[in-house]
Structure formats: structure tokens, C-alpha cells
Coordinates of C-alpha atoms in Angstrom, one line a residue:
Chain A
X27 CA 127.4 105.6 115.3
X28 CA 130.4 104.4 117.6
X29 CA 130.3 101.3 118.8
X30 CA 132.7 99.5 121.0
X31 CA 133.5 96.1 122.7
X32 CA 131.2 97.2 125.4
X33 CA 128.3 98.3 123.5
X34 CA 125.6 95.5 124.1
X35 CA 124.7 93.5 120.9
X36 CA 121.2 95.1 120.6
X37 CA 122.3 98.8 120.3
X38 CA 125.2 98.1 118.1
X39 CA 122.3 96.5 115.7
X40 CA 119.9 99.5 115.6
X41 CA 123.0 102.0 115.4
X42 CA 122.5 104.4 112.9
X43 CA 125.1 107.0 111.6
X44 CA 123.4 110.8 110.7
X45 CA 123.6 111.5 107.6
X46 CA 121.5 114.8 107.2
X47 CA 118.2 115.8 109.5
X48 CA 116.1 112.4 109.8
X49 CA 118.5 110.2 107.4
X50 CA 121.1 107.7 108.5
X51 CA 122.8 104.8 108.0
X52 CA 122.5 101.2 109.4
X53 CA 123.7 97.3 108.8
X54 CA 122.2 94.1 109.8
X55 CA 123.8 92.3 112.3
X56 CA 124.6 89.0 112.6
X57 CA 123.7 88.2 116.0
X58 CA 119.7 89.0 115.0
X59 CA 119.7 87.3 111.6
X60 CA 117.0 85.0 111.1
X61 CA 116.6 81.8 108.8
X62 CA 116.7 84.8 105.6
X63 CA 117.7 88.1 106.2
X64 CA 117.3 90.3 109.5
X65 CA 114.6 89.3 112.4
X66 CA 111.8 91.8 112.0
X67 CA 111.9 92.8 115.7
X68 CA 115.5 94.5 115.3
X69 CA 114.4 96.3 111.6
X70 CA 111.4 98.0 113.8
X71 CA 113.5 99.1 116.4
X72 CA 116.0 100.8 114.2
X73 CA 113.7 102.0 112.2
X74 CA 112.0 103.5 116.1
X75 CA 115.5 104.7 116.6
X76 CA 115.2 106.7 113.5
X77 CA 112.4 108.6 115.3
X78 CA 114.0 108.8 119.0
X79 CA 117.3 110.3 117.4
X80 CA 115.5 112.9 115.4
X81 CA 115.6 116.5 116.9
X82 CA 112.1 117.4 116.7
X83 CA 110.8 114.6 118.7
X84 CA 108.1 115.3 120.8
X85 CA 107.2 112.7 123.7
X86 CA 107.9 109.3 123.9
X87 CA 106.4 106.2 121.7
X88 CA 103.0 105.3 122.2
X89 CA 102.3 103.5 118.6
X90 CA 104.2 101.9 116.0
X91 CA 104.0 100.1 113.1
X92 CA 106.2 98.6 110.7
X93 CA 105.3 97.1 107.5
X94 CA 107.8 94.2 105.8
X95 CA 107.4 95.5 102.5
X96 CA 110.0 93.4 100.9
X97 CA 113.0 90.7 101.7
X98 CA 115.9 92.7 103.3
X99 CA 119.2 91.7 102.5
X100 CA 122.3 91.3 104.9
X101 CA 124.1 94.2 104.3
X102 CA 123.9 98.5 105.0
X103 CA 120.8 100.3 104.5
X104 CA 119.6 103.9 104.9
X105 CA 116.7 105.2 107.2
X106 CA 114.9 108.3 106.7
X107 CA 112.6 109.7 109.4
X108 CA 109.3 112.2 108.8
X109 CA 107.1 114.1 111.1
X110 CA 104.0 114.2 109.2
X111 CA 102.1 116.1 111.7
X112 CA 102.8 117.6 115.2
X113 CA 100.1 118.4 117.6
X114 CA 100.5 120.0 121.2
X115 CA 100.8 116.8 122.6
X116 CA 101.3 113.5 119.5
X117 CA 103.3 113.7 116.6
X118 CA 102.6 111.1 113.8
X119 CA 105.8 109.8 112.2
X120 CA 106.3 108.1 109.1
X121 CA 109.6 106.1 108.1
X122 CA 111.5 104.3 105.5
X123 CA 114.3 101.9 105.0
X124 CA 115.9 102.1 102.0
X125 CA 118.0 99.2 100.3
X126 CA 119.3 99.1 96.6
X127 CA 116.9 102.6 95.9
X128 CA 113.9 100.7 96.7
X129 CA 111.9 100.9 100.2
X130 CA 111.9 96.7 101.9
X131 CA 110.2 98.1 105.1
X132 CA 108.6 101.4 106.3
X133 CA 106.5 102.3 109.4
X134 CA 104.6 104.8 110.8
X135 CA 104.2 105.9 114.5
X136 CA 103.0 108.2 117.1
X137 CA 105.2 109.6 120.4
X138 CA 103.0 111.5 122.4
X139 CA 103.7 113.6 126.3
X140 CA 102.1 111.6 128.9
X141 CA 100.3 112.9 131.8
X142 CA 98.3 111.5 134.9
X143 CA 95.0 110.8 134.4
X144 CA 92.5 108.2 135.6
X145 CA 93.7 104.7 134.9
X146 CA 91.9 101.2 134.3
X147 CA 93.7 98.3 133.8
X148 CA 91.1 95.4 132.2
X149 CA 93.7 92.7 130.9
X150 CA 94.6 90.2 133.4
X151 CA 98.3 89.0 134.5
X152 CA 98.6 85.2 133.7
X153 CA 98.9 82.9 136.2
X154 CA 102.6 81.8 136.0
X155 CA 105.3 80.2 137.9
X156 CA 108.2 82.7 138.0
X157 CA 110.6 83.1 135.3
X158 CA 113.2 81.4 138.0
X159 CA 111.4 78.1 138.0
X160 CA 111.7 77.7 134.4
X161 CA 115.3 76.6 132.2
X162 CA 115.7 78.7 129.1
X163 CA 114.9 77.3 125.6
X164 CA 118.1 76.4 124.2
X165 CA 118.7 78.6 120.9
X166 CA 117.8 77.7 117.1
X167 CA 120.9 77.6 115.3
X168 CA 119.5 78.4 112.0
X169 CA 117.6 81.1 113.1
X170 CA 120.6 83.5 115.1
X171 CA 118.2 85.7 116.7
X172 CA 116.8 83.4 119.1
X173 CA 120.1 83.4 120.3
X174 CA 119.8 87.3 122.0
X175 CA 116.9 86.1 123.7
X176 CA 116.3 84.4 126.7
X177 CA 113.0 82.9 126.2
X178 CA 111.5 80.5 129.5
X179 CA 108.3 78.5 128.3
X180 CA 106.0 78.5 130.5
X181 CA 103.4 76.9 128.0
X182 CA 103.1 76.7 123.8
X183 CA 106.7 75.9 123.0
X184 CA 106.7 76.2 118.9
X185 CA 107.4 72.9 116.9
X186 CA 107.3 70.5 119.7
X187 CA 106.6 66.8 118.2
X188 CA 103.0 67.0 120.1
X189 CA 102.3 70.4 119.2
X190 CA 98.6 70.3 117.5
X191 CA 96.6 71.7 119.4
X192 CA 93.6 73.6 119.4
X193 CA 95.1 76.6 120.9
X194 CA 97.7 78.8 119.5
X195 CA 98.4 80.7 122.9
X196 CA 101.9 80.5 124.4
X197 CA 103.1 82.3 127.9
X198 CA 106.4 82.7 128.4
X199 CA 108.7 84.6 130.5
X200 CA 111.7 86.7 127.7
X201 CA 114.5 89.2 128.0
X202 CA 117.7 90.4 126.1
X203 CA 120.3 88.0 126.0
X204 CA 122.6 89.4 127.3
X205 CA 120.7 91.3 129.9
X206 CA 119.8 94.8 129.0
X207 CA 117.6 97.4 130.4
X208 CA 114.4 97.8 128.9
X209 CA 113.9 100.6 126.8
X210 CA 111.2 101.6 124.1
X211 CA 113.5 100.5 121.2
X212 CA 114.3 96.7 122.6
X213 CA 110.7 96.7 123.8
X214 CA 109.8 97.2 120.3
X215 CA 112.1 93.9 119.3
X216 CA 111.1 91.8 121.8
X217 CA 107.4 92.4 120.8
X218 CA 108.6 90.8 117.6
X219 CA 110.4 87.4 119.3
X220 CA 106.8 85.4 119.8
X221 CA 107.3 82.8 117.4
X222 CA 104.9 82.0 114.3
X223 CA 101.4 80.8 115.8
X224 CA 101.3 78.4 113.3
X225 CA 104.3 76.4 115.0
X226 CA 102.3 76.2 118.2
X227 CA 99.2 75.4 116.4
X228 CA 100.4 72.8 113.8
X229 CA 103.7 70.3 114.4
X230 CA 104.6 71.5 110.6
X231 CA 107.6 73.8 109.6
X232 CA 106.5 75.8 106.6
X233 CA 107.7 78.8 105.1
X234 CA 106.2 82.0 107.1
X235 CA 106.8 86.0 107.1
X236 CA 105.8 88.8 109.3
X237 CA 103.5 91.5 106.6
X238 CA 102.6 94.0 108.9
X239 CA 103.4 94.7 112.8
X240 CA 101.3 97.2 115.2
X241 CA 102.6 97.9 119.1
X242 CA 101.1 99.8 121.2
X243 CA 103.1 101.2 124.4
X244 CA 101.1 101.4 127.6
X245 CA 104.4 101.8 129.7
X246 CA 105.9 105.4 130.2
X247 CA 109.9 105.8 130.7
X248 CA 109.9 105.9 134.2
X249 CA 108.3 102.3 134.3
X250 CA 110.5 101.1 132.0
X251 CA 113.6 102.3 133.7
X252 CA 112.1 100.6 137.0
X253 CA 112.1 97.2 134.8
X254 CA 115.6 97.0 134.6
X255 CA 116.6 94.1 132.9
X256 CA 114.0 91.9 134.7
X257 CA 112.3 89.6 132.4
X258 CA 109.4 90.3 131.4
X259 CA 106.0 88.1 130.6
X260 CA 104.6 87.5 127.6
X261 CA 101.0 86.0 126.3
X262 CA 100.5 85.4 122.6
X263 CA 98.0 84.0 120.7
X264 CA 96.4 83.6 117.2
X265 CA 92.5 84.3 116.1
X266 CA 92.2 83.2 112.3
X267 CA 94.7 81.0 110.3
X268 CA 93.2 81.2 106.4
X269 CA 94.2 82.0 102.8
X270 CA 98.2 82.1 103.4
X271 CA 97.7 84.7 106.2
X272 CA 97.0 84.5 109.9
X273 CA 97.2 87.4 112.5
X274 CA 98.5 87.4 116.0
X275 CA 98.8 89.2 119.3
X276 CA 100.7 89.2 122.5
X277 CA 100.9 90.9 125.8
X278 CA 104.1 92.3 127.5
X279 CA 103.9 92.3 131.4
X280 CA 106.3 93.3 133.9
X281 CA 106.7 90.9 136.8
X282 CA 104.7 93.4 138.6
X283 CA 102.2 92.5 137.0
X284 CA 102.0 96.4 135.1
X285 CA 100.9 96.2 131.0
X286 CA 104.3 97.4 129.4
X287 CA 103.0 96.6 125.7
X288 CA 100.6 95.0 123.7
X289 CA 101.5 93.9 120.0
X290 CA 99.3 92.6 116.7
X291 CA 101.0 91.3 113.2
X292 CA 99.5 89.5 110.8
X293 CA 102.0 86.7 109.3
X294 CA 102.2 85.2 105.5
X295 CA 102.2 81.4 105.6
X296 CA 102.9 79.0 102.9
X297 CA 100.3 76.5 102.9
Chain B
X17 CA 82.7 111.0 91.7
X18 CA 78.8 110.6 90.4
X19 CA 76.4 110.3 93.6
X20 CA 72.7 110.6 92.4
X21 CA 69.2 110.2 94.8
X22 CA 69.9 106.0 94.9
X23 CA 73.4 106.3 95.5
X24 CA 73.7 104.7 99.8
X25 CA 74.6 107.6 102.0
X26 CA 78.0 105.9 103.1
X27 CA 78.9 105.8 98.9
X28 CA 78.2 109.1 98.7
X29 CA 80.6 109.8 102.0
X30 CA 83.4 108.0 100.5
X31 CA 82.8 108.7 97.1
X32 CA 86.8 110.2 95.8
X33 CA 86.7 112.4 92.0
X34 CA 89.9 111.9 90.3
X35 CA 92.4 114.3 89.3
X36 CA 95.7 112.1 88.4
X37 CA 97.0 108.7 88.9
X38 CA 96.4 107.9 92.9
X39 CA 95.0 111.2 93.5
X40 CA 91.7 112.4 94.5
X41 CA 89.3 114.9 95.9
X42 CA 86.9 114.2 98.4
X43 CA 84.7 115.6 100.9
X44 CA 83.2 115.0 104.4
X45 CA 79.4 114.0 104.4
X46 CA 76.5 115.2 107.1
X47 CA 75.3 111.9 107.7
X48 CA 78.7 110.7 108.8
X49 CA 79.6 113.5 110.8
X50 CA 80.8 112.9 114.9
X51 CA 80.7 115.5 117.7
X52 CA 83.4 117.6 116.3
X53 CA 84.3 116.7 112.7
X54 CA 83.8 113.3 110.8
X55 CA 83.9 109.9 112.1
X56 CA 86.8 108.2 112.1
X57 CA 85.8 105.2 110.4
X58 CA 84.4 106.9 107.1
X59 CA 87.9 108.6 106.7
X60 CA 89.3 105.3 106.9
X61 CA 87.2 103.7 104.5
X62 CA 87.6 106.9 102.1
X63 CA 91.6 106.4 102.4
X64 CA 91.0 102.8 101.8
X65 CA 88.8 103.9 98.9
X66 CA 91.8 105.8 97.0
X67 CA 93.6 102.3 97.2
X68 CA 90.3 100.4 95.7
X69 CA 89.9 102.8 92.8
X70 CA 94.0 102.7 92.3
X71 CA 94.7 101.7 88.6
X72 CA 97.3 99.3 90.1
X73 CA 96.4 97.4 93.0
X74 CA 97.0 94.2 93.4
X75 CA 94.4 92.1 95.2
X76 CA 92.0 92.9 98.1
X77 CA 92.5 94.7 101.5
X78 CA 94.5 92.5 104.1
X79 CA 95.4 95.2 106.9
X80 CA 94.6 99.0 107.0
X81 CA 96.4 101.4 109.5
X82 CA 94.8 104.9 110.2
X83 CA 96.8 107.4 111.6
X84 CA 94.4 110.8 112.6
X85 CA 96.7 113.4 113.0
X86 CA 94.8 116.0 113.3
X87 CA 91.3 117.2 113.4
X88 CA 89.8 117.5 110.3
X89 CA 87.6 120.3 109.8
X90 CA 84.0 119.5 108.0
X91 CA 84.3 120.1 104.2
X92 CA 86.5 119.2 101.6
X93 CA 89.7 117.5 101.2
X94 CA 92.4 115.5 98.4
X95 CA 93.7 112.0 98.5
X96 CA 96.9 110.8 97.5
X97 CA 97.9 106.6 97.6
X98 CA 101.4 105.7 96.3
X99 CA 102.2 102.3 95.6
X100 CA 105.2 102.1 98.1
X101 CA 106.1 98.0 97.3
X102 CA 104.3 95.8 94.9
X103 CA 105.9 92.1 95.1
X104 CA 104.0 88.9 93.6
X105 CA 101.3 88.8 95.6
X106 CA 101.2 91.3 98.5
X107 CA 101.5 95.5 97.6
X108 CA 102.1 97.8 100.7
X109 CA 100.6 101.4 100.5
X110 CA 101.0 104.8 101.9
X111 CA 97.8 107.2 101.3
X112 CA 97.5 110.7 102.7
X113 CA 94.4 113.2 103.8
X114 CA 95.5 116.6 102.8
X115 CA 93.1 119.6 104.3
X116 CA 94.7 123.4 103.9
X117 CA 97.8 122.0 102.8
X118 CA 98.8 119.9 105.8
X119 CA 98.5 116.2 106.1
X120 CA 95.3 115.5 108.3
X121 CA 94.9 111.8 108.6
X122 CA 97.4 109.2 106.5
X123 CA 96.7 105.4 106.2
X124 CA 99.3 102.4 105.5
X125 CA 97.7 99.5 104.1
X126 CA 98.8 95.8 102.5
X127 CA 96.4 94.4 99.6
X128 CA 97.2 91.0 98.4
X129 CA 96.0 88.0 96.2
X130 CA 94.3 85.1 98.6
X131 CA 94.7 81.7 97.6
X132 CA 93.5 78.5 99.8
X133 CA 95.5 76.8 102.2
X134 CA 95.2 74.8 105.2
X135 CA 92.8 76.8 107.7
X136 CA 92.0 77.0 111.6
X137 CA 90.1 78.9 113.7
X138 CA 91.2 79.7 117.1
X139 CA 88.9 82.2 117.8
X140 CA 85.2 81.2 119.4
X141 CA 81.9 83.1 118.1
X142 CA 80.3 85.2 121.4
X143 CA 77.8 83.1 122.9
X144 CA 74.6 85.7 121.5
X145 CA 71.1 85.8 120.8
X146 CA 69.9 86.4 116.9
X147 CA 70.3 89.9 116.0
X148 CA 66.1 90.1 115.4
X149 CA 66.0 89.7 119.4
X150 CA 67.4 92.9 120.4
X151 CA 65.8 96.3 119.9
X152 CA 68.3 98.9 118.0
X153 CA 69.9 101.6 120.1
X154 CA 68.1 105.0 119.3
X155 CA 70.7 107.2 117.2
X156 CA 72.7 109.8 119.2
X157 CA 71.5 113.6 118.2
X158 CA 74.8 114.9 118.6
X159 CA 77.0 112.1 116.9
X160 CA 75.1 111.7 113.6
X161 CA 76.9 108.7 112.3
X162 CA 75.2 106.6 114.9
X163 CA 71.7 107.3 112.7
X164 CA 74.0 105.4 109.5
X165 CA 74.4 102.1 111.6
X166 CA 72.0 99.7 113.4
X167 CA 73.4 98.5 117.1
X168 CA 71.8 95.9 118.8
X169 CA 73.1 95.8 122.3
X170 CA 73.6 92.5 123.3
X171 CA 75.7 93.9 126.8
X172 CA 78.3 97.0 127.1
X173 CA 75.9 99.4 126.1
X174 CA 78.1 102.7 126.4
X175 CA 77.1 105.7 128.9
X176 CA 74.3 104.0 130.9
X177 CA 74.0 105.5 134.6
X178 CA 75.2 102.3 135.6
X179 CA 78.0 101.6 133.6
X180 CA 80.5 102.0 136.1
X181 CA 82.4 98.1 135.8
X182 CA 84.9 96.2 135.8
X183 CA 84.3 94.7 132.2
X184 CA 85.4 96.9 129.0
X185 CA 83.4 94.8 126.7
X186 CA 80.6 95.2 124.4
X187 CA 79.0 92.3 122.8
X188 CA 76.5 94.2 119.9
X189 CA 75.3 93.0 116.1
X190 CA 75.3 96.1 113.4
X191 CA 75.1 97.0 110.2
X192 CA 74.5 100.1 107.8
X193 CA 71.3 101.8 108.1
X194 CA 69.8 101.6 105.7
X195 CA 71.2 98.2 104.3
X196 CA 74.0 97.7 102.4
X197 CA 75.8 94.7 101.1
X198 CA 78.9 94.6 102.9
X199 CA 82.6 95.1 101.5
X200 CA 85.9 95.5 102.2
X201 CA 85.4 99.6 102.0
X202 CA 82.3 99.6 104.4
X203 CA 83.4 96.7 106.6
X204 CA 86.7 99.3 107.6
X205 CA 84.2 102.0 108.6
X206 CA 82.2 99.5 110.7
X207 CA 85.5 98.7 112.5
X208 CA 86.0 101.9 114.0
X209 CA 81.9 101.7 114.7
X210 CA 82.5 100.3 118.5
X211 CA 82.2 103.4 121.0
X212 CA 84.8 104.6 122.7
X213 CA 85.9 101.8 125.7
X214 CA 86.1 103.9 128.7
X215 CA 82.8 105.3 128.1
X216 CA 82.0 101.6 128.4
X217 CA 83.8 101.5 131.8
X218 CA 83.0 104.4 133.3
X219 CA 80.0 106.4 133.3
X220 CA 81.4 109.4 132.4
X221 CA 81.7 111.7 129.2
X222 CA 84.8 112.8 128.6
X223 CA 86.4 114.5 124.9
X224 CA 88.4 111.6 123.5
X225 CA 89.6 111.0 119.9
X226 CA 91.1 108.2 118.0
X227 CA 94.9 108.6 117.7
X228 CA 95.8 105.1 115.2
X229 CA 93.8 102.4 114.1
X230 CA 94.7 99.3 112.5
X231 CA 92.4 96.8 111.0
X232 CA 93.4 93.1 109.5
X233 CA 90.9 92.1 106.8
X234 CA 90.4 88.0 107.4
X235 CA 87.2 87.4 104.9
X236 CA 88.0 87.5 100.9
X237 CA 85.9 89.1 98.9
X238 CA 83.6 85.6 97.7
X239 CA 82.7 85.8 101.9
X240 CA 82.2 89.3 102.1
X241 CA 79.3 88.9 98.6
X242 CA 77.7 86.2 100.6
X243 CA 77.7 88.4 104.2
X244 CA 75.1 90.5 102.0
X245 CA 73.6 93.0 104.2
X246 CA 72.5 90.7 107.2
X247 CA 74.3 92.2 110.9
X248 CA 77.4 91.3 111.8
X249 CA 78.5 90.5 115.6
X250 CA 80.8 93.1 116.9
X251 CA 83.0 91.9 120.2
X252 CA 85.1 94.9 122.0
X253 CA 87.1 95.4 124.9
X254 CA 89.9 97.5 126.2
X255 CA 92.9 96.6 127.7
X256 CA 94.1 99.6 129.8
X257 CA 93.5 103.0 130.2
X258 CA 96.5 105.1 131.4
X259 CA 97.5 108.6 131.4
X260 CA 95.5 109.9 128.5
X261 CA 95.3 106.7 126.2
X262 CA 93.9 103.4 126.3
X263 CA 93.7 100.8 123.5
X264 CA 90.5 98.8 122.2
X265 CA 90.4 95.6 120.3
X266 CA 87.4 94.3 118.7
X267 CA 86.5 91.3 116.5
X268 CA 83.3 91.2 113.6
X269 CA 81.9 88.0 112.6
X270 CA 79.5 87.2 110.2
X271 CA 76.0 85.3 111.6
X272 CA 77.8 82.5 110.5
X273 CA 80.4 82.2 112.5
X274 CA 83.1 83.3 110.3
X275 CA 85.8 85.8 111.8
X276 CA 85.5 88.8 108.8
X277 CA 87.9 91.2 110.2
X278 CA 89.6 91.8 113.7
X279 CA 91.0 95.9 114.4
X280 CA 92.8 98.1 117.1
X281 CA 92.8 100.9 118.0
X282 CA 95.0 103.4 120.1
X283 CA 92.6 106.2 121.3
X284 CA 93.1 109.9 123.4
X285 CA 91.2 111.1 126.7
X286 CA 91.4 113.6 128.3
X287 CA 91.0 113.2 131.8

């Protein structure tokens, strides 16, 4: 793990320092804290990183999924990469984070070698104004990671005064802030940075918490190096708010209109 | 593990014999077997089943992940779930399919305590007929799991000569044949039930297999016991299909109009 002045915000974050085959070390970092502890979006991508670092990777990601087991606490924590199986083609991962000898988050995940096929694409790019012909939100102070985000609302801003509505759905148009390229790893963050449905849904702030997070990676590496650090578009939405849980999902387009990601959690509320 | 001449064919397929805290044997079934191997979704619900009959779990099934690493050969097989988190009222879960020694399929899953809260719901039942209105699809010879579950096409039947479209989707109402009451065990089979999407866009057979699926329980149990075994209404589409992968999405509602359980999937082709 060296870090520098240079080193962008986002990879200093998911560093991790080897400390055998599959096991390092990490930190939160203050510039993606949330309102408690770390923003999910940055513990999944380290806990990706875990994978992309290890030596008997095979291919690039194509699922992941990270599961919040427990609060995580500002401070170091160890990350310990497995491949449970490898195939000629996938290998099925499955990771933990460590903090005080007890696992707060763990995920599991598939990288698989790509190669042309026939391809369909049945999901349709919103109808947007550019991400030009929108201002940024400003940042929430309380929550720090919103602040490594640029995030242009095209519709379903969270926690507006007028906000009830009968539709949880917001598009907006998101990148690192500062710019980055896209990779898999901040592609696996940002797929985290869709606020809480319920704050679109209801004008109420109540205590909420990611349980369990599923993306799925349609792009391969060479469309995501062509991204750049263009913004990208996302759609999100809710199905079901009920019994202290609700679930959500979101889209990730490239300007280009090609399907980089698409995303699913389901989110503990309160009341 | 006791399985007599009443016991329903899918208890008998899931059916898990102890030998220690969390661990189990078990063994594929013929009447839930799929073109090579078992079907996906009575794997699932077996790994789900090691959780259920767990001495310690905590509350019902809120999300299951299946990862199917590898093909698993017809016959038999151990289980092994580990509490990895319990908290107050949410436990996470790792449980593993061990064939020969290797892991073969592994699942991570959340089970928590429900209570009530405020509740919306943002998704809108398919506009259907009643399930008595459509004629069941024959069983497929060579996939015999399709003989354990009614499907009543309402559209996107798979593999017609004119399937070729634009539209992934398949609007259908099923249920175990013969009847069962529904629960959380049988209602994760039934979500990994919807054929394969691109057989559903193209009309074409090609070898594909089920790489991760991930299913978010939304029903409690008190909805599930009044589901009965009346059909549920199955909605799936696809996203995108690109070199050798596409995902599917589908949502199951009761005849009601309650959202039961929404799942995705991550799925292999090969050409």
C-alpha cells in the first residue's frame, strides 16, 4: 500500500497492504464516511480489490455481492480473499473483512474471461438531458461521502420538502469527485451512491442501512477504459417498502448509451 | 431425513439428514433433475434448507445468494451453514455444497425478525388473466423439473418457432405440481423456475447455465400460510446479453396482488 499526494482519494481508500496470499490490511477513510461508519460503496470495492490483487485471479468481475454483516467502525481492518472454485472460464470468490476478530461485512463474487458472442441489449437508455445541462447537488455535510461524488439530478432528488411521491425512481447523471477513470472497483462504489429509496419516496429522515448488495457487470475492461472519467447515468428505483426492509435497483449507463452495470440491495429501515 | 410415500416430491428433494451442528447430507432427486445435473433452484432451496433446520437462526429468509460453481454431478452431497454474524435482529450466513471434496455450489443468505412499519408499494401487479384461463405448458421430457411445476403462459413462452423479439419478458402463473402450500424453502426454488431469457428472445437452443442468483424474500411467513397452494404470477425479463452472460430479473406475486419475492440472476451461454 503506498500512497502519495497524488494518489486520487478513491484508491487511497480501498488500498490494502499484503499481508500473506489473499490477506491484507485496510483503513476507512475520511473522505467516504457516512453519517456512522464507512459508506458501503467504498467497503465493497475494497473488499473487490481483495480479489483483483490476488494472484490467482482469473478474468475480470462479472458478479459481486457484499453483505453488511455488522456496524464497521472508523479505523484499520483486515481482508482476506478465497477462491472457492475455479472453472476454465469463472472463478467464485468468497471474502471477508475482519474488525476486532469478528467478520462486519463479507462478499462473494465471480470474475469470469469474456469472449464475443451474440449480444441483446433489452433495457432502455432514459431519456435525459445531458449531464452538462444539469448543476451538481451540493454535498451533505453529515454524510462525507457524498462529497467524492458528483451527483446531477435529473429527477428524484432524496429528502426534497415535496418529495412524496408515488414513485421511488430517480435518474441522475454521477461520477468520482474528483474525476477518475472508471474501473471495476469505483464502478462497484458508485453502484452503492443511489441514495435510500425511502428519501425519494417519503419527505421523512429515518434511520436506514444497506443488508445486502448484488452488482452485476455487463461492461468488459476495454469499455470501461473508453468511459474515461465521463459521467455516467444512473436509474434507480424501489419495488416493496414493508416490515423494516425495502429492496432497490439501479442501472449504470455510459453516455453512449452502453449498460456498464446493474445493481440490487435491499436496505433496513426504521419505521 | 425421513421421506415416506406422502412425503411431496420437492420435500423429499430437499430433504438434508444431520450429522453435526449446521451440517448435513443430502442428495439430488429424479424429479428435479435438468438437462445435465439438478436444477438450480432445488439446490438453492436445499442450501436454504441447512439454514431453516439451523438450531440457531434467527428469524425467516430475507435474501438468498446462490453461487453454482460447478456442475454437480447427480447423486449425493453434504451441507455445511455457519452462522457468520448474528446481531438483534438480522443473522447473515455462509452455507456450502460439498461433492468429492470440492465446494460445488455455496449460498450467502440474511434471516431476520420482521416487525411492522410504515409500507408502500411501488411496484404494479402485471395486467393478467386468472390463472384457471390459461392451459399448463406440457412438461419438457428432457428437463424433468418442468413435470414438478405448473406454467401457465400468459406471453414469453420460451423456444416457440417464432420467438425471435425484441421483448425478454415472460408474464406466466405457477406453482408445484402436485400442490403444495407455499414457503420460504419452496418459494426460492420457484424463483429460479423462469426459463432461461435468451431462449425467450431468440429462438435458438443453446447450453447455458446459471452462474449466481440472488433472491430477496418480501412476504413474512403469516403471508406466505395464507398464499396456500393457489399460483403465483411470475414476471421476467432480461436486461442484456453480452459475450457469454446476460442477467434476468423476475418478480412473484401472490393472486392478490402482494409482491412475495423479487430475484436475479447472472446466467452463462455459450454462443
Amino acid at each position: 500500500m503506498t500512497t502519495s499526494d497524488t494518489t486520487h482519494r478513491f484508491d487511497a481508500a480501498i488500498a490494502l497492504a499484503p499481508l500473506d496470499e489473499g490477506t491484507y490490511t485496510g483503513s476507512t477513510h475520511p473522505d467516504y464516511g457516512n453519517m456512522v461508519g464507512p459508506f458501503g460503496g467504498i467497503i465493497g470495492a475494497a473488499l473487490l480489490n481483495a480479489i483483483m490483487q490476488h494472484p490467482q485471479r482469473l478474468g475480470d468481475p462479472l458478479s459481486l455481492t457484499v453483505h453488511f454483516a455488522a456496524p464497521i467502525a472508523d479505523g484499520g481492518f483486515t481482508v482476506e480473499a478465497k477462491a472457492i472454485r475455479t472453472n476454465r472460464s469463472t472463478q467464485h470468490w468468497y471474502v471477508t473483512l475482519v474488525q476486532d476478530d469478528q467478520v462486519a461485512a463479507f462478499a462473494t463474487a465471480v470474475t469470469a474471461v469474456r469472449r464475443d458472442t451474440w449480444h441483446g441489449l433489452d433495457a432502455v437508455f432514459p431519456d435525459v438531458p445531458p449531464a452538462a445541462a444539469i448543476a451538481p447537488m451540493p454535498a451533505i455535510a453529515r454524510a462525507a461521502w457524498t462529497a467524492s461524488y458528483e451527483m446531477r439530478f435529473v429527477s428524484g432528488l432524496p429528502g426534497a420538502p415535496d418529495s412524496a411521491s408515488d414513485s421511488s425512481e430517480s435518474r441522475l447523471w454521477l461520477r468520482d469527485q474528483p474525476a477518475r477513470p472508471l474501473d471495476f472497483l469505483s464502478l462497484a462504489a458508485l453502484c452503492d451512491a443511489f441514495f435510500p429509496r425511502i428519501f425519494v419516496r417519503r419527505p421523512k429522515w429515518v434511520a436506514i442501512g444497506t443488508v445486502a448488495l448484488t452488482t452485476y457487470f455487463h461492461a468488459d475492461a476495454a469499455q470501461l477504459a473508453a468511459q474515461g472519467s465521463a459521467p455516467v447515468l444512473g436509474r434507480a428505483r424501489a419495488l416493496n417498502f414493508r416490515q423494516g426492509f425495502f429492496d432497490q435497483t439501479a442501472e449504470v449507463w455510459s453516455e453512449t448509451g452502453d449498460l456498464l452495470a446493474s445493481t440490487h440491495q435491499v436496505v433496513y429501515f426504521k419505521e
